Amino acid sequence: MKKQFTVEQRVNIVKEAEQIGFNEAAHKHGISSRAIYRWKDKFISGGEKALKYGAKIDPEVRSLREENDRLKKLIVKQALIIEIKEELIKKTSLRISKESRS
């Protein structure tokens, strides 16, 4: 049978896990470390209210998070492309300057 923890217990377990480690806290309380990670994510995103048993994440908030993640990945991709182009320009300009000296 599943254990049901109060919101306060969940918050305390998450705080404890951050101090002693997620696996250690999970073992101590007889739950999976993944459950504690989920509680932490919910707590960060929606506070204590989100930790209530059966609480659902607002679909609009979820879609905004997904959009945010997608945009972050896009920014990383663009930054990598810019970095590669800058390296190519440096190499090309070094080669041209060496050729012009000869």
C-alpha atoms as a PDB file:
ATOM      1  CA  MET A   1       0.000   0.000   0.000  1.00  0.00           C
ATOM      2  CA  LYS A   2       1.222   3.483  -0.905  1.00  0.00           C
ATOM      3  CA  LYS A   3       2.273   5.802   1.882  1.00  0.00           C
ATOM      4  CA  GLN A   4       0.615   9.183   1.815  1.00  0.00           C
ATOM      5  CA  PHE A   5       2.633  12.001   3.296  1.00  0.00           C
ATOM      6  CA  THR A   6       1.279  15.379   4.340  1.00  0.00           C
ATOM      7  CA  VAL A   7       2.459  18.469   2.519  1.00  0.00           C
ATOM      8  CA  GLU A   8       4.659  19.373   5.491  1.00  0.00           C
ATOM      9  CA  GLN A   9       6.215  15.912   5.531  1.00  0.00           C
ATOM     10  CA  ARG A  10       6.936  16.113   1.814  1.00  0.00           C
ATOM     11  CA  VAL A  11       8.573  19.518   2.196  1.00  0.00           C
ATOM     12  CA  ASN A  12      10.677  18.254   5.085  1.00  0.00           C
ATOM     13  CA  ILE A  13      11.713  15.131   3.164  1.00  0.00           C
ATOM     14  CA  VAL A  14      12.772  17.251   0.168  1.00  0.00           C
ATOM     15  CA  LYS A  15      14.817  19.548   2.428  1.00  0.00           C
ATOM     16  CA  GLU A  16      16.354  16.538   4.150  1.00  0.00           C
ATOM     17  CA  ALA A  17      17.192  14.954   0.794  1.00  0.00           C
ATOM     18  CA  GLU A  18      19.031  18.070  -0.283  1.00  0.00           C
ATOM     19  CA  GLN A  19      21.157  17.834   2.855  1.00  0.00           C
ATOM     20  CA  ILE A  20      21.872  14.096   3.155  1.00  0.00           C
ATOM     21  CA  GLY A  21      21.247  12.968  -0.430  1.00  0.00           C
ATOM     22  CA  PHE A  22      18.185  11.766  -2.278  1.00  0.00           C
ATOM     23  CA  ASN A  23      18.984   8.059  -2.117  1.00  0.00           C
ATOM     24  CA  GLU A  24      19.698   8.212   1.614  1.00  0.00           C
ATOM     25  CA  ALA A  25      16.456  10.102   2.352  1.00  0.00           C
ATOM     26  CA  ALA A  26      14.459   7.766   0.119  1.00  0.00           C
ATOM     27  CA  HIS A  27      15.795   4.720   1.918  1.00  0.00           C
ATOM     28  CA  LYS A  28      15.154   6.296   5.305  1.00  0.00           C
ATOM     29  CA  HIS A  29      11.492   7.046   4.501  1.00  0.00           C
ATOM     30  CA  GLY A  30      10.800   3.933   2.450  1.00  0.00           C
ATOM     31  CA  ILE A  31      10.063   5.693  -0.833  1.00  0.00           C
ATOM     32  CA  SER A  32      11.826   6.003  -4.167  1.00  0.00           C
ATOM     33  CA  SER A  33      14.342   8.746  -4.767  1.00  0.00           C
ATOM     34  CA  ARG A  34      12.415   9.552  -7.951  1.00  0.00           C
ATOM     35  CA  ALA A  35       9.375  10.431  -5.829  1.00  0.00           C
ATOM     36  CA  ILE A  36      11.467  12.921  -3.882  1.00  0.00           C
ATOM     37  CA  TYR A  37      12.770  14.428  -7.129  1.00  0.00           C
ATOM     38  CA  ARG A  38       9.170  14.800  -8.352  1.00  0.00           C
ATOM     39  CA  TRP A  39       8.185  16.474  -5.086  1.00  0.00           C
ATOM     40  CA  LYS A  40      11.134  18.833  -5.408  1.00  0.00           C
ATOM     41  CA  ASP A  41      10.161  19.763  -8.977  1.00  0.00           C
ATOM     42  CA  LYS A  42       6.556  20.335  -7.938  1.00  0.00           C
ATOM     43  CA  PHE A  43       7.624  22.381  -4.930  1.00  0.00           C
ATOM     44  CA  ILE A  44       9.908  24.563  -7.038  1.00  0.00           C
ATOM     45  CA  SER A  45       7.252  25.135  -9.676  1.00  0.00           C
ATOM     46  CA  GLY A  46       4.154  25.556  -7.543  1.00  0.00           C
ATOM     47  CA  GLY A  47       5.139  25.819  -3.893  1.00  0.00           C
ATOM     48  CA  GLU A  48       3.545  23.805  -1.133  1.00  0.00           C
ATOM     49  CA  LYS A  49       0.153  23.855  -2.857  1.00  0.00           C
ATOM     50  CA  ALA A  50       1.580  21.754  -5.696  1.00  0.00           C
ATOM     51  CA  LEU A  51       2.673  19.067  -3.218  1.00  0.00           C
ATOM     52  CA  LYS A  52      -0.859  18.222  -2.125  1.00  0.00           C
ATOM     53  CA  TYR A  53      -1.768  14.641  -2.925  1.00  0.00           C
ATOM     54  CA  GLY A  54      -3.416  14.520  -6.338  1.00  0.00           C
ATOM     55  CA  ALA A  55      -2.557  18.128  -7.213  1.00  0.00           C
ATOM     56  CA  LYS A  56      -2.389  18.696 -10.951  1.00  0.00           C
ATOM     57  CA  ILE A  57      -0.096  21.075 -12.771  1.00  0.00           C
ATOM     58  CA  ASP A  58      -1.991  23.736 -14.656  1.00  0.00           C
ATOM     59  CA  PRO A  59      -1.942  22.817 -18.378  1.00  0.00           C
ATOM     60  CA  GLU A  60      -1.100  26.398 -19.300  1.00  0.00           C
ATOM     61  CA  VAL A  61       1.881  26.387 -16.940  1.00  0.00           C
ATOM     62  CA  ARG A  62       2.993  23.058 -18.363  1.00  0.00           C
ATOM     63  CA  SER A  63       2.803  24.319 -21.940  1.00  0.00           C
ATOM     64  CA  LEU A  64       4.715  27.471 -20.967  1.00  0.00           C
ATOM     65  CA  ARG A  65       7.433  25.334 -19.376  1.00  0.00           C
ATOM     66  CA  GLU A  66       7.668  23.179 -22.492  1.00  0.00           C
ATOM     67  CA  GLU A  67       7.891  26.308 -24.647  1.00  0.00           C
ATOM     68  CA  ASN A  68      10.575  27.697 -22.342  1.00  0.00           C
ATOM     69  CA  ASP A  69      12.585  24.470 -22.581  1.00  0.00           C
ATOM     70  CA  ARG A  70      12.271  24.470 -26.355  1.00  0.00           C
ATOM     71  CA  LEU A  71      13.469  28.084 -26.548  1.00  0.00           C
ATOM     72  CA  LYS A  72      16.410  27.373 -24.242  1.00  0.00           C
ATOM     73  CA  LYS A  73      17.500  24.517 -26.511  1.00  0.00           C
ATOM     74  CA  LEU A  74      17.162  26.792 -29.526  1.00  0.00           C
ATOM     75  CA  ILE A  75      19.352  29.446 -27.870  1.00  0.00           C
ATOM     76  CA  VAL A  76      22.007  26.862 -27.041  1.00  0.00           C
ATOM     77  CA  LYS A  77      21.959  25.635 -30.636  1.00  0.00           C
ATOM     78  CA  GLN A  78      22.298  29.174 -32.004  1.00  0.00           C
ATOM     79  CA  ALA A  79      25.128  29.976 -29.587  1.00  0.00           C
ATOM     80  CA  LEU A  80      26.979  26.856 -30.727  1.00  0.00           C
ATOM     81  CA  ILE A  81      26.538  27.822 -34.385  1.00  0.00           C
ATOM     82  CA  ILE A  82      27.898  31.309 -33.662  1.00  0.00           C
ATOM     83  CA  GLU A  83      30.867  29.871 -31.788  1.00  0.00           C
ATOM     84  CA  ILE A  84      31.689  27.518 -34.665  1.00  0.00           C
ATOM     85  CA  LYS A  85      31.471  30.360 -37.193  1.00  0.00           C
ATOM     86  CA  GLU A  86      33.744  32.556 -35.058  1.00  0.00           C
ATOM     87  CA  GLU A  87      36.321  29.757 -34.867  1.00  0.00           C
ATOM     88  CA  LEU A  88      36.170  29.290 -38.643  1.00  0.00           C
ATOM     89  CA  ILE A  89      36.642  33.022 -39.176  1.00  0.00           C
ATOM     90  CA  LYS A  90      39.673  33.042 -36.859  1.00  0.00           C
ATOM     91  CA  LYS A  91      41.243  30.084 -38.642  1.00  0.00           C
ATOM     92  CA  THR A  92      40.519  31.563 -42.051  1.00  0.00           C
ATOM     93  CA  SER A  93      41.912  34.980 -41.142  1.00  0.00           C
ATOM     94  CA  LEU A  94      45.056  33.386 -39.637  1.00  0.00           C
ATOM     95  CA  ARG A  95      45.598  31.378 -42.792  1.00  0.00           C
ATOM     96  CA  ILE A  96      45.071  34.444 -44.986  1.00  0.00           C
ATOM     97  CA  SER A  97      47.449  36.543 -42.920  1.00  0.00           C
ATOM     98  CA  LYS A  98      50.125  33.774 -43.115  1.00  0.00           C
ATOM     99  CA  GLU A  99      49.662  33.518 -46.897  1.00  0.00           C
ATOM    100  CA  SER A 100      49.939  37.280 -47.373  1.00  0.00           C
ATOM    101  CA  ARG A 101      53.244  37.368 -45.430  1.00  0.00           C
ATOM    102  CA  SER A 102      54.821  34.756 -47.694  1.00  0.00           C
END
